[in-house]
Short mmCIF file of C-alpha atoms in Angstrom, two decimals:
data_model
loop_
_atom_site.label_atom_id
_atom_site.label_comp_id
_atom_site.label_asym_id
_atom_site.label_seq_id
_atom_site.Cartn_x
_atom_site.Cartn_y
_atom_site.Cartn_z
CA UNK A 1252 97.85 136.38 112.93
CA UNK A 1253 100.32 136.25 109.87
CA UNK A 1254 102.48 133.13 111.90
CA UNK A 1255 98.52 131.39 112.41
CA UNK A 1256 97.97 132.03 108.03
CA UNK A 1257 101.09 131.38 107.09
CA UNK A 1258 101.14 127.65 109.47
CA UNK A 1259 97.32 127.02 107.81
CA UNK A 1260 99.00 127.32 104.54
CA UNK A 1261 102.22 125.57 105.18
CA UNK A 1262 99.76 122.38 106.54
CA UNK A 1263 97.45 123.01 103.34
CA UNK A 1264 100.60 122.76 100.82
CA UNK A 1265 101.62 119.38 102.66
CA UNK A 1266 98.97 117.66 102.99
CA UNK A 1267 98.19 118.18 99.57
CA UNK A 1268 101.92 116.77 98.26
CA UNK A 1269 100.89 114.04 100.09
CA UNK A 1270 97.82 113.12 98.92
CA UNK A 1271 99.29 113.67 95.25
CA UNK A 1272 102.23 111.30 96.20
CA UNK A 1273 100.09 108.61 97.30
CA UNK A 1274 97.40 108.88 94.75
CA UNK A 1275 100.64 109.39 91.54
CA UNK A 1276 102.00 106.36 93.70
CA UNK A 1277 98.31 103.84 93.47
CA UNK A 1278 98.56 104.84 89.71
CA UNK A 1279 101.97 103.43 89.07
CA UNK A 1280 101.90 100.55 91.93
CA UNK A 1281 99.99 98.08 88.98
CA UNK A 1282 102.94 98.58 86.82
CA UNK A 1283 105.50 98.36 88.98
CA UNK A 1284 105.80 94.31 88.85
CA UNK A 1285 104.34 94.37 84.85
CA UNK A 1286 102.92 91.23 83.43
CA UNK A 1287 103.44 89.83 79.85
CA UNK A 1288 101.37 88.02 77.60
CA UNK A 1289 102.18 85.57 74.95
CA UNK A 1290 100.05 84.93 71.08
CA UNK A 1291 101.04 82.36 69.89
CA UNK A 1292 100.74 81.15 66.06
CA UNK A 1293 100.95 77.67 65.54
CA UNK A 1294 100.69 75.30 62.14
CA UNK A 1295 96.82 75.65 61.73
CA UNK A 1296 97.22 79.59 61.54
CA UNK A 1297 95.16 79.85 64.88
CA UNK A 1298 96.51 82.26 67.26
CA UNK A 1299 95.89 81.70 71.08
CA UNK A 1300 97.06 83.66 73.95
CA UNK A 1301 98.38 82.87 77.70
CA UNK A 1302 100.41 84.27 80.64
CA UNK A 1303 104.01 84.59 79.42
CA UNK A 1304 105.86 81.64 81.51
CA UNK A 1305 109.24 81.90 82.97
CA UNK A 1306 110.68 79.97 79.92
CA UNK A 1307 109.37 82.15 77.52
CA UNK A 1308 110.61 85.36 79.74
CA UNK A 1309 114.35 83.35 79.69
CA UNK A 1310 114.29 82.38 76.06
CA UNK A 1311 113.48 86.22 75.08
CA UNK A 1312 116.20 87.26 77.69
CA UNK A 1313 113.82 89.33 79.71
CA UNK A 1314 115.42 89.75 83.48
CA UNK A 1315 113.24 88.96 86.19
CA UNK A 1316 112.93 92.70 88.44
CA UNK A 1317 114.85 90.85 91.52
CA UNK A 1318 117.97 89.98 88.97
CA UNK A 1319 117.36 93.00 86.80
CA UNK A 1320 117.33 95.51 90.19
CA UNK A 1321 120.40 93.89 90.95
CA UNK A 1322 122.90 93.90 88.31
CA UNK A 1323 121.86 97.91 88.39
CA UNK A 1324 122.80 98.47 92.02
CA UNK A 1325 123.87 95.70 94.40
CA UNK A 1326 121.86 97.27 97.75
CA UNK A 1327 118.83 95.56 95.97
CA UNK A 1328 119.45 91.97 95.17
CA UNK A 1329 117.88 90.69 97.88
CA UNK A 1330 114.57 92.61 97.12
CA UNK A 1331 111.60 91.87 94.57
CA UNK A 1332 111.14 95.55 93.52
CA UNK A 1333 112.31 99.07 95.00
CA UNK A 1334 110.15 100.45 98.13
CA UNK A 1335 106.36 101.97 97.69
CA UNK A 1336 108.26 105.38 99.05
CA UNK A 1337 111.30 105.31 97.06
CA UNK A 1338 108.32 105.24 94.18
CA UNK A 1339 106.55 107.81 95.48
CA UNK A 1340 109.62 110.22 95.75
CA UNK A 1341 110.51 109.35 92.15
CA UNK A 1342 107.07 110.17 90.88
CA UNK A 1343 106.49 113.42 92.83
CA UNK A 1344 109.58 114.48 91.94
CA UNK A 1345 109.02 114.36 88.32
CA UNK A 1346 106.02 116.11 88.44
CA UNK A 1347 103.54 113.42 86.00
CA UNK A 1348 100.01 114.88 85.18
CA UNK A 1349 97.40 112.46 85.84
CA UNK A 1350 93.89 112.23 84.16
CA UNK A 1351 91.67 109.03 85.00
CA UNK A 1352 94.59 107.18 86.56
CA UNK A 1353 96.26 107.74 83.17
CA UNK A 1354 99.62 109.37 82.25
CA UNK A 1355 99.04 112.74 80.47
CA UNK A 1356 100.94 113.47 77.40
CA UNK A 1357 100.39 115.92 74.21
CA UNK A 1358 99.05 119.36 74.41
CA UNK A 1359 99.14 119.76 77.89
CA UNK A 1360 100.02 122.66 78.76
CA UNK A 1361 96.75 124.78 77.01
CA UNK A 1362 94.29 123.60 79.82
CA UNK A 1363 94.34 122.23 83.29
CA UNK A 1364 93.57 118.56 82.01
CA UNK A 1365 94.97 117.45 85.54
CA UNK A 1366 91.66 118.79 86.75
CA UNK A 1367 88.73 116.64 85.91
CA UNK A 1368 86.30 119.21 86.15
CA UNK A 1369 87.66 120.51 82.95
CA UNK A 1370 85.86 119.02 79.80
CA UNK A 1371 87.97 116.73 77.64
CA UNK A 1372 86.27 115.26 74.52
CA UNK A 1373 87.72 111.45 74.03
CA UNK A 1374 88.05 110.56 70.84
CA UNK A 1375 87.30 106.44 71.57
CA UNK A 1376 86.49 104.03 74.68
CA UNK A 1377 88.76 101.69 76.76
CA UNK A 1378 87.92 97.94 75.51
CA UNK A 1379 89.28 95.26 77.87
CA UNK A 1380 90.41 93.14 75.12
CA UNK A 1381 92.62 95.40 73.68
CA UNK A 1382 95.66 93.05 74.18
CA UNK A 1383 94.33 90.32 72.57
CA UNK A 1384 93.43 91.99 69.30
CA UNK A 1385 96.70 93.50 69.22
CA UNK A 1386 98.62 90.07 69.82
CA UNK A 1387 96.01 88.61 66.71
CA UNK A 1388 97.08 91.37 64.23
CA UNK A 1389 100.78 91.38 65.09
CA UNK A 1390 100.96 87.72 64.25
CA UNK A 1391 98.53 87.93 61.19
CA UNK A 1392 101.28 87.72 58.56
CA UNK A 1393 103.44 86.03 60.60
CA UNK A 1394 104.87 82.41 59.96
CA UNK A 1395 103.54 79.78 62.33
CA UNK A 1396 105.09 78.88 65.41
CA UNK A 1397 106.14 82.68 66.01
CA UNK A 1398 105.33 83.57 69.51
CA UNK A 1399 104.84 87.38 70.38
CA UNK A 1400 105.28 88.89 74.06
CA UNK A 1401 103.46 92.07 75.12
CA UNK A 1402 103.81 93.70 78.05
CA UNK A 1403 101.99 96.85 79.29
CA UNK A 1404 103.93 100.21 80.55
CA UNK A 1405 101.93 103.10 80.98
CA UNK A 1406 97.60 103.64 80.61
CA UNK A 1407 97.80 107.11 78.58
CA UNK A 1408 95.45 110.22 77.49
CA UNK A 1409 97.24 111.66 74.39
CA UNK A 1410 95.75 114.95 73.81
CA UNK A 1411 95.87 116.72 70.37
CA UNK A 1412 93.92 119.34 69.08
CA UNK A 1413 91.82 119.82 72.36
CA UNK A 1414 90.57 115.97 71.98
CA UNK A 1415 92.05 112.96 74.48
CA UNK A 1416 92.51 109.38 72.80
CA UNK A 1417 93.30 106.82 75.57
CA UNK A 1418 96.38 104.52 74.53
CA UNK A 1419 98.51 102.13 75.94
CA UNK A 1420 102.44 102.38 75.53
CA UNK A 1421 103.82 98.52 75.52
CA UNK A 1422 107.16 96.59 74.57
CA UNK A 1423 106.15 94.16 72.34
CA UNK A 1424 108.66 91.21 71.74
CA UNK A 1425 108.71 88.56 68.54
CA UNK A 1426 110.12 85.38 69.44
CA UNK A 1427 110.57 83.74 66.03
CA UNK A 1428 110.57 79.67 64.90
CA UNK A 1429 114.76 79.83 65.05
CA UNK A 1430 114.96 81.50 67.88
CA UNK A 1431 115.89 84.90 66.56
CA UNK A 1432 114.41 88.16 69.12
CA UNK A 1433 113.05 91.77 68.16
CA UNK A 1434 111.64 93.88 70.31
CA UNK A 1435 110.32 97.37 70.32
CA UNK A 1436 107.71 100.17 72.13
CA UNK A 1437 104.30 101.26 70.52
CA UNK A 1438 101.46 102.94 71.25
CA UNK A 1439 98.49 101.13 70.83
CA UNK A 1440 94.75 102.54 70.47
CA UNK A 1441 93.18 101.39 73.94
CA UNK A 1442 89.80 100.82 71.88
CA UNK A 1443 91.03 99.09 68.60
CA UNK A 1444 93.90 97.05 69.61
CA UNK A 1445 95.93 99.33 66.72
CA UNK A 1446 99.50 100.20 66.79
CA UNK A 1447 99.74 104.07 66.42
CA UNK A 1448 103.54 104.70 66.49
CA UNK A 1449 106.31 102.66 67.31
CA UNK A 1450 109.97 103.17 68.47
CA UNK A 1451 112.81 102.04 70.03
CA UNK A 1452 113.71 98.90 67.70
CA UNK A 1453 116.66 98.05 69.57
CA UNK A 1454 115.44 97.73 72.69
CA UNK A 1455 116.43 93.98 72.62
CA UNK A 1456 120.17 94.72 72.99
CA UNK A 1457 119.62 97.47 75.63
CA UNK A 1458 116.59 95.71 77.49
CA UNK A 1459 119.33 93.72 80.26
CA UNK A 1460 120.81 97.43 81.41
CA UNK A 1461 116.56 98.44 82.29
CA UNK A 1462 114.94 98.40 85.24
CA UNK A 1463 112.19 95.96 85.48
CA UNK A 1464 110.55 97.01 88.76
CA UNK A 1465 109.22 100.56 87.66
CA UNK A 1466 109.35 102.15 84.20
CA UNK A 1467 109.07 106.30 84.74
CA UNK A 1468 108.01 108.00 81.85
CA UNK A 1469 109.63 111.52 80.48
CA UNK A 1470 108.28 113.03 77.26
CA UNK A 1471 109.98 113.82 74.04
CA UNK A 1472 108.82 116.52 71.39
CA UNK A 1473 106.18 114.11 69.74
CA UNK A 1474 105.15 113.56 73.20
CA UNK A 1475 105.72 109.77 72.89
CA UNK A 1476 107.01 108.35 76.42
CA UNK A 1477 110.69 107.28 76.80
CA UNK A 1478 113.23 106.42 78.88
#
């Protein structure tokens, strides 16, 4: 009787890794391959937007992931992006809490915020066009003809105080008239398009030595994501 209990548990605990591994690994797949978008201010003081191009990714020195992967570790130059699995293992191993499809970060630990049946009061909404009021105000009191690249990391819940705020953790990069590059992190307020904290300001010089096929998150004491 105690082998049949203890083989009913044994199958319980796995399947349930599993279905954690593949449903951590669906949250992360999106960013795995990260797109950028480009604002762009030009001599009227209008700002438009597009899909970063290849030039624009070169002229910032952002790697591509198949050239980036490979100047980290030769066994995957001749792939786009490292396996679904080798994800999956990653994630698992590192344990992420997951609310909404969202990275967990703050005061986590107080509640089971993992579990959705547990009430979480959200201090503002997800708007769609959060990017694009973010790439308007970070060239507002810019010169024209200064291009800004943002590209999207992690969907967050930030909890403080017993309240959740969904934000967005980005790299924003300024390509300016002469050329001259500066990049950074930030959080940005998923419903206003506002930066909330930034770091990282010389990401620019250590961006080449990243991977560009999947960014992992670990948390810090303000409970900002890093690397």
């Amino acid at each position: 009787m105690k082998k049949i209990l203890l083989f009913i548990f044994s199958t319980f605990i796995a399947l349930s890794i599993a279905i954690y591994s593949k449903r951590s690994s669906e949250v992360f797949a999106s960013k795995s391959n990260p797109t950028w978008k480009t604002f762009v201010k030009n001599s009227n003081l209008e700002v438009s937007g597009h899909k970063t191009t290849q030039k624009e990714l070169e002229a910032a020195r952002v790697p591509t992931p198949k050239r980036a992967i490979a100047e980290e570790n030769n066994q995957f130059a001749n792939d786009e992006r490292i396996s679904f699995e080798q994800q999956a293992k990653i994630i698992k191993d590192n344990h992420f809490l997951i609310r909404e499809e969202r990275v967990l970060i703050g005061d986590i630990q107080k509640r089971n915020y993992q579990d959705e049946d547990v009430p979480l009061e959200m201090l503002n909404k997800i708007n769609p066009n959060w990017k694009d009021i973010l790439g308007h105000e970070l060239l507002r009191f810019q010169d024209d003809d200064t291009k800004v690249m943002i590209k999207e990391e992690f969907s967050i819940i930030q909890i403080q105080n017993g309240k959740g705020r969904y934000v967005e953790q980005v790299i924003v990069t300024y390509v300016l008239k002469d050329g001259a590059i500066n990049s950074y992190r930030a959080l940005v307020d998923s419903e206003t398009g506002s930066v909330t904290d930034t770091w990282d300001k010389t990401i620019s010089e250590n961006y080449k030595r990243e991977r560009a096929n999947l960014s992992l998150p670990s948390e810090n004491n303000s409970g900002i994501i890093t690397r």
